[in-house]
Tab-separated table of C-alpha atoms and ligand atoms in Angstrom:
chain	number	residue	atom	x	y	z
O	1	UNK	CA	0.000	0.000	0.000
O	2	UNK	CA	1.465	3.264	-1.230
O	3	UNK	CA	0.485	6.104	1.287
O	4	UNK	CA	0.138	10.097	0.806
O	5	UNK	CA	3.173	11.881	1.705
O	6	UNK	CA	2.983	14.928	3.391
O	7	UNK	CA	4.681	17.571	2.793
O	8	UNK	CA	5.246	20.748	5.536
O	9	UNK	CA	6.549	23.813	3.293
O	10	UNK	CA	4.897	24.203	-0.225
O	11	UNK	CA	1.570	26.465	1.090
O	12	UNK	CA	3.627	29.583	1.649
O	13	UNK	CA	5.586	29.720	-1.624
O	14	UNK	CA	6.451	33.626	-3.215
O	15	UNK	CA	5.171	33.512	-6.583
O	16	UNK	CA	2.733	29.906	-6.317
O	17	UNK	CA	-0.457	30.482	-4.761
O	18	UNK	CA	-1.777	28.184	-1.862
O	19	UNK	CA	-5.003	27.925	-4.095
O	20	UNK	CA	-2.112	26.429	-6.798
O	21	UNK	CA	-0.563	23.954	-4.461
O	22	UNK	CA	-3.444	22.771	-2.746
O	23	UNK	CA	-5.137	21.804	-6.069
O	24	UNK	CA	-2.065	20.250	-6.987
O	25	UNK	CA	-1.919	18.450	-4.054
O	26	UNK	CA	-5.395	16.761	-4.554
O	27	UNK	CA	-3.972	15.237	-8.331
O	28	UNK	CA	-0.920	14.192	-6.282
O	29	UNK	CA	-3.007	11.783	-3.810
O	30	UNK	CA	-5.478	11.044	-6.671
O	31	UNK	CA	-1.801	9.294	-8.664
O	32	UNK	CA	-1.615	7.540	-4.653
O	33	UNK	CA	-5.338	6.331	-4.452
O	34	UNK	CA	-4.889	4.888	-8.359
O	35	UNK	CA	-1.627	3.390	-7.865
O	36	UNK	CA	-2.888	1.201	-4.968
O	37	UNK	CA	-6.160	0.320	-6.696
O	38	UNK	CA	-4.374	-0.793	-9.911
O	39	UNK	CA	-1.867	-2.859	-7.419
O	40	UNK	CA	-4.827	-4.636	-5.758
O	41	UNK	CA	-6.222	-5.502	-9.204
O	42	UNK	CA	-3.681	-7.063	-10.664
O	43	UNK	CA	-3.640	-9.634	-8.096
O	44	UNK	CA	-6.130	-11.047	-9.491
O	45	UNK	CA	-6.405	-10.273	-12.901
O	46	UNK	CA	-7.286	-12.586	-15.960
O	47	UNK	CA	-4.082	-13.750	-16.873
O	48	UNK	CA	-5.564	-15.822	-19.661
O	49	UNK	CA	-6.552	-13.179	-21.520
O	50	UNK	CA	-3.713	-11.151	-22.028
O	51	UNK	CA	-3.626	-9.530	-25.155
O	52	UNK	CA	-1.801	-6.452	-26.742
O	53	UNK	CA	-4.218	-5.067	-28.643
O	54	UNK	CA	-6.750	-4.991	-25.600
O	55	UNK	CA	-6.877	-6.775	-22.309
O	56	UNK	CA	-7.693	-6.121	-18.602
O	57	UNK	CA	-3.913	-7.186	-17.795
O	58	UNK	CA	-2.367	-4.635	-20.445
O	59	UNK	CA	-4.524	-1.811	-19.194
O	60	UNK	CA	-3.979	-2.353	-15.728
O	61	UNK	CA	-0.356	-2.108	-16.843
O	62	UNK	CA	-0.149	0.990	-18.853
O	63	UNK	CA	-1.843	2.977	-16.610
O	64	UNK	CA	0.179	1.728	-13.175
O	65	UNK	CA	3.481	3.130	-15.391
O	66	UNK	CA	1.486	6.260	-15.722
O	67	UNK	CA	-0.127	6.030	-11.970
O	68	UNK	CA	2.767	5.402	-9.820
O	69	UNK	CA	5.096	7.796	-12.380
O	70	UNK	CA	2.534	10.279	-11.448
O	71	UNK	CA	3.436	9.308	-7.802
O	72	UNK	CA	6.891	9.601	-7.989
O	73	UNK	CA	7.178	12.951	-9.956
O	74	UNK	CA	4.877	14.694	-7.709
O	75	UNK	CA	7.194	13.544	-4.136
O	76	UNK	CA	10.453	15.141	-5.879
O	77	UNK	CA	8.524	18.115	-7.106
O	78	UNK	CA	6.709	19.057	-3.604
O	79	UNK	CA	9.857	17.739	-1.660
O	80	UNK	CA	12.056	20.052	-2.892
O	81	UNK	CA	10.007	23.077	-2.699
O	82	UNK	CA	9.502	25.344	0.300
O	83	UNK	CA	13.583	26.770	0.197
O	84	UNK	CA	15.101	29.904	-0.806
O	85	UNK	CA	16.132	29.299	-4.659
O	86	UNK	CA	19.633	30.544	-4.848
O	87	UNK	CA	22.036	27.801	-6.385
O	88	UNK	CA	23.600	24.648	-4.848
O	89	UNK	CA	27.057	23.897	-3.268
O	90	UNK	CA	29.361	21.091	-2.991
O	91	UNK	CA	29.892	18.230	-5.543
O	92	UNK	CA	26.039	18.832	-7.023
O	93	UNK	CA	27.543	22.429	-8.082
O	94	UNK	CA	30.887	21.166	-9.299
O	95	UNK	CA	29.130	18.608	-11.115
O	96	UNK	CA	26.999	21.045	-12.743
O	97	UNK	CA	29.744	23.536	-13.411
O	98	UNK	CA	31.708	20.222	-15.436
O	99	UNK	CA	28.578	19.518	-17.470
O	100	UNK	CA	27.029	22.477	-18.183
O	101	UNK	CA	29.813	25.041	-17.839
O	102	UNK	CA	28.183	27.142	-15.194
O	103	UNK	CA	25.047	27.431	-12.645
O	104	UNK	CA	23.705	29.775	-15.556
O	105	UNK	CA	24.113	27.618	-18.450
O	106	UNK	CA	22.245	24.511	-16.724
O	107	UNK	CA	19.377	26.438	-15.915
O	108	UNK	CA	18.997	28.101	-19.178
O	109	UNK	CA	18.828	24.907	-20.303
O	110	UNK	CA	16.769	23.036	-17.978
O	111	UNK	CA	14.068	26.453	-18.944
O	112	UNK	CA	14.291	25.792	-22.432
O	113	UNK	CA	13.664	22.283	-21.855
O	114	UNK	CA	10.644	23.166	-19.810
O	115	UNK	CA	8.980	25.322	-22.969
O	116	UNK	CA	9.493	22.433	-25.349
O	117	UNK	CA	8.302	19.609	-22.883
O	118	UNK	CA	4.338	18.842	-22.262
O	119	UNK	CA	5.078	17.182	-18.744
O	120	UNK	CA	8.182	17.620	-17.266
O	121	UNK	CA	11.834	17.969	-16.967
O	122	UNK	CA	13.823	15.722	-14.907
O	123	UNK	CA	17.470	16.503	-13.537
O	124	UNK	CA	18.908	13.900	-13.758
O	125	UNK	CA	22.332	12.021	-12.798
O	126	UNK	CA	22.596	9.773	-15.333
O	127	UNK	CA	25.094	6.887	-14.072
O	128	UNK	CA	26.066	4.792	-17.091
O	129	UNK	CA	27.007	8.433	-18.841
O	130	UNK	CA	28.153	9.877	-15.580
O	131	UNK	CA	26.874	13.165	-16.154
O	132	UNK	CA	24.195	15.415	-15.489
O	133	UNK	CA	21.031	15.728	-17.869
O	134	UNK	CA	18.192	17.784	-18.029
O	135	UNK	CA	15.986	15.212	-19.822
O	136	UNK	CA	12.323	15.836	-20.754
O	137	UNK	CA	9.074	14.231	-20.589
O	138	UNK	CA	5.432	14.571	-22.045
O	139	UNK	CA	3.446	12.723	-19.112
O	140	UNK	CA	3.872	11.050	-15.883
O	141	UNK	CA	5.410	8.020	-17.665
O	142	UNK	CA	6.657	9.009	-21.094
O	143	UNK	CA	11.122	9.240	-21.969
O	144	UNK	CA	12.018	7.717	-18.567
O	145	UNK	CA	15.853	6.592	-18.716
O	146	UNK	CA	17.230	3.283	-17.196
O	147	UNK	CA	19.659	4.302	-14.891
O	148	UNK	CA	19.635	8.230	-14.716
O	149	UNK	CA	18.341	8.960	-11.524
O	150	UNK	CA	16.355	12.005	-10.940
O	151	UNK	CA	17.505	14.852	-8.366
O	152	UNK	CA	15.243	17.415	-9.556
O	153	UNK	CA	11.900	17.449	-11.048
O	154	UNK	CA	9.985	20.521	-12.674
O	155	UNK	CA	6.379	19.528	-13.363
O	156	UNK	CA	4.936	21.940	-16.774
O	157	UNK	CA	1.643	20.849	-16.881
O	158	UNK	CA	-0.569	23.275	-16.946
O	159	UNK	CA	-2.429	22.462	-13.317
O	160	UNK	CA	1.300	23.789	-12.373
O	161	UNK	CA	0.982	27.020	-13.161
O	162	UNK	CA	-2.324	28.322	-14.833
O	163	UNK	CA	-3.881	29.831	-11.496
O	164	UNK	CA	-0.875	32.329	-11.252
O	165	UNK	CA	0.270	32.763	-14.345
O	166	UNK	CA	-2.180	31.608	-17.203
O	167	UNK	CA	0.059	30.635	-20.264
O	168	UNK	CA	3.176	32.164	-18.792
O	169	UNK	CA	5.331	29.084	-18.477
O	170	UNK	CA	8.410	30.735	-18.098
O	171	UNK	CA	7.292	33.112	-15.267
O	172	UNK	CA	6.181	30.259	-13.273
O	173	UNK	CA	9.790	28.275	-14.049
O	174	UNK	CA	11.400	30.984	-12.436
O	175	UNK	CA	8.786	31.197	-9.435
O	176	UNK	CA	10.361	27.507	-9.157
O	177	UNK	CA	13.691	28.115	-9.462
O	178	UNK	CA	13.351	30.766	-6.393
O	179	UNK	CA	11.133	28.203	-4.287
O	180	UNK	CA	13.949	25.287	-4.737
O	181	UNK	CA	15.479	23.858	-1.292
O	182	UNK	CA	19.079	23.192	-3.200
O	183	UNK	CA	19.879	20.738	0.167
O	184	UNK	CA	17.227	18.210	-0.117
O	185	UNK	CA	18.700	17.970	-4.276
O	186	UNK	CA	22.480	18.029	-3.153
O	187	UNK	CA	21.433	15.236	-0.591
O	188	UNK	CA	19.742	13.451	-3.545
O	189	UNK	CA	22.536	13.912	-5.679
O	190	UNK	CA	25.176	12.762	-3.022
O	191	UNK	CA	23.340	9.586	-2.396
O	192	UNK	CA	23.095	8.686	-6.121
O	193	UNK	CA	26.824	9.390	-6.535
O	194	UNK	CA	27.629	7.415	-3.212
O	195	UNK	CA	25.528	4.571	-4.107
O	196	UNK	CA	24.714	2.132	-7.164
Q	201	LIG	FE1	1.549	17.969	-11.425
């Protein structure tokens, strides 16, 4: 059984309405209360009939990728928010320095990559290239990578930021940026460096 996080500092954030965040906290425990009822049906799920073009078991399938991704995304996005934005320190900011060239470059980047994505954009480590990516994604389970673990996560939809900002994107991206708690990514980042 998955439970609902909680998740102390994202109702007083500068530039993201409470209104914003408490919506989006609803479609966060909605992605909780799916993921466990797709995990209790699969138990016991006609087997038999698998098929690809249709079945109960493929469904039940596609939509736990897209269920428990929406799970997932949602804990790095609200557990990294509530800090002062800024920039990070340490190895996370020397390792962004080496693959981006500088604090400024990567976040250019990761901005752009928000305008051209439908979903998200994950910061990632990614271990088998040992580097840093900012890679993009159109839903809660589409462009995934094997192995590049995710240390930041910037969700685009449009439940994000409409409230505050209507089509604004980039306004809101920077509201983000300024909301970031860089320790809870640098601890991320340190464990996914210190561990495989
Ligand atoms: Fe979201």
């Amino acid at each position: 059984m998955l439970e609902v996080k909680k998740f102390n500092s994202i109702r007083q954030l500068p530039g993201i309405s409470e209104r914003t965040m408490t919506e989006h906290y609803k479609l966060y425990e909605g992605y909780v209360k799916k993921s466990n009822e797709i995990i209790e049906k699969l138990v016991n799920v006609d087997r038999e009939s698998a098929n690809q073009i249709f079945s109960d078991l493929r469904s039940l399938k596609v939509d736990l990728s897209f269920a428990l991704g929406g799970v997932k995304n949602h804990e790095i996005y609200f557990g990294h928010l509530g800090g002062q934005g800024g920039r990070p320190s340490g190895p996370l900011m020397v390792q962004i320095e080496k693959d981006f060239g500088s604090f400024e470059a990567w976040s250019a980047e990761l901005k752009s990559t928000g305008m051209a994505a439908r979903g998200w954009v994950w910061l990632c480590f990614d271990r088998d290239l040992n580097r840093l990516i900012n890679y993009l994604g159109d839903a809660q389970n589409t462009f995934p990578i094997w192995n590049a673990v995710p240390i930041l996560a910037l969700d685009v939809y449009e439940h994000a930021y409409f409230i505050d900002y209507g089509v604004k994107r980039a306004d809101y991206m920077e509201a983000f940026l300024n909301n970031l708690d860089w320790s809870v990514v640098e601890n991320d980042f340190n464990k996914t460096i210190t561990t495989k």
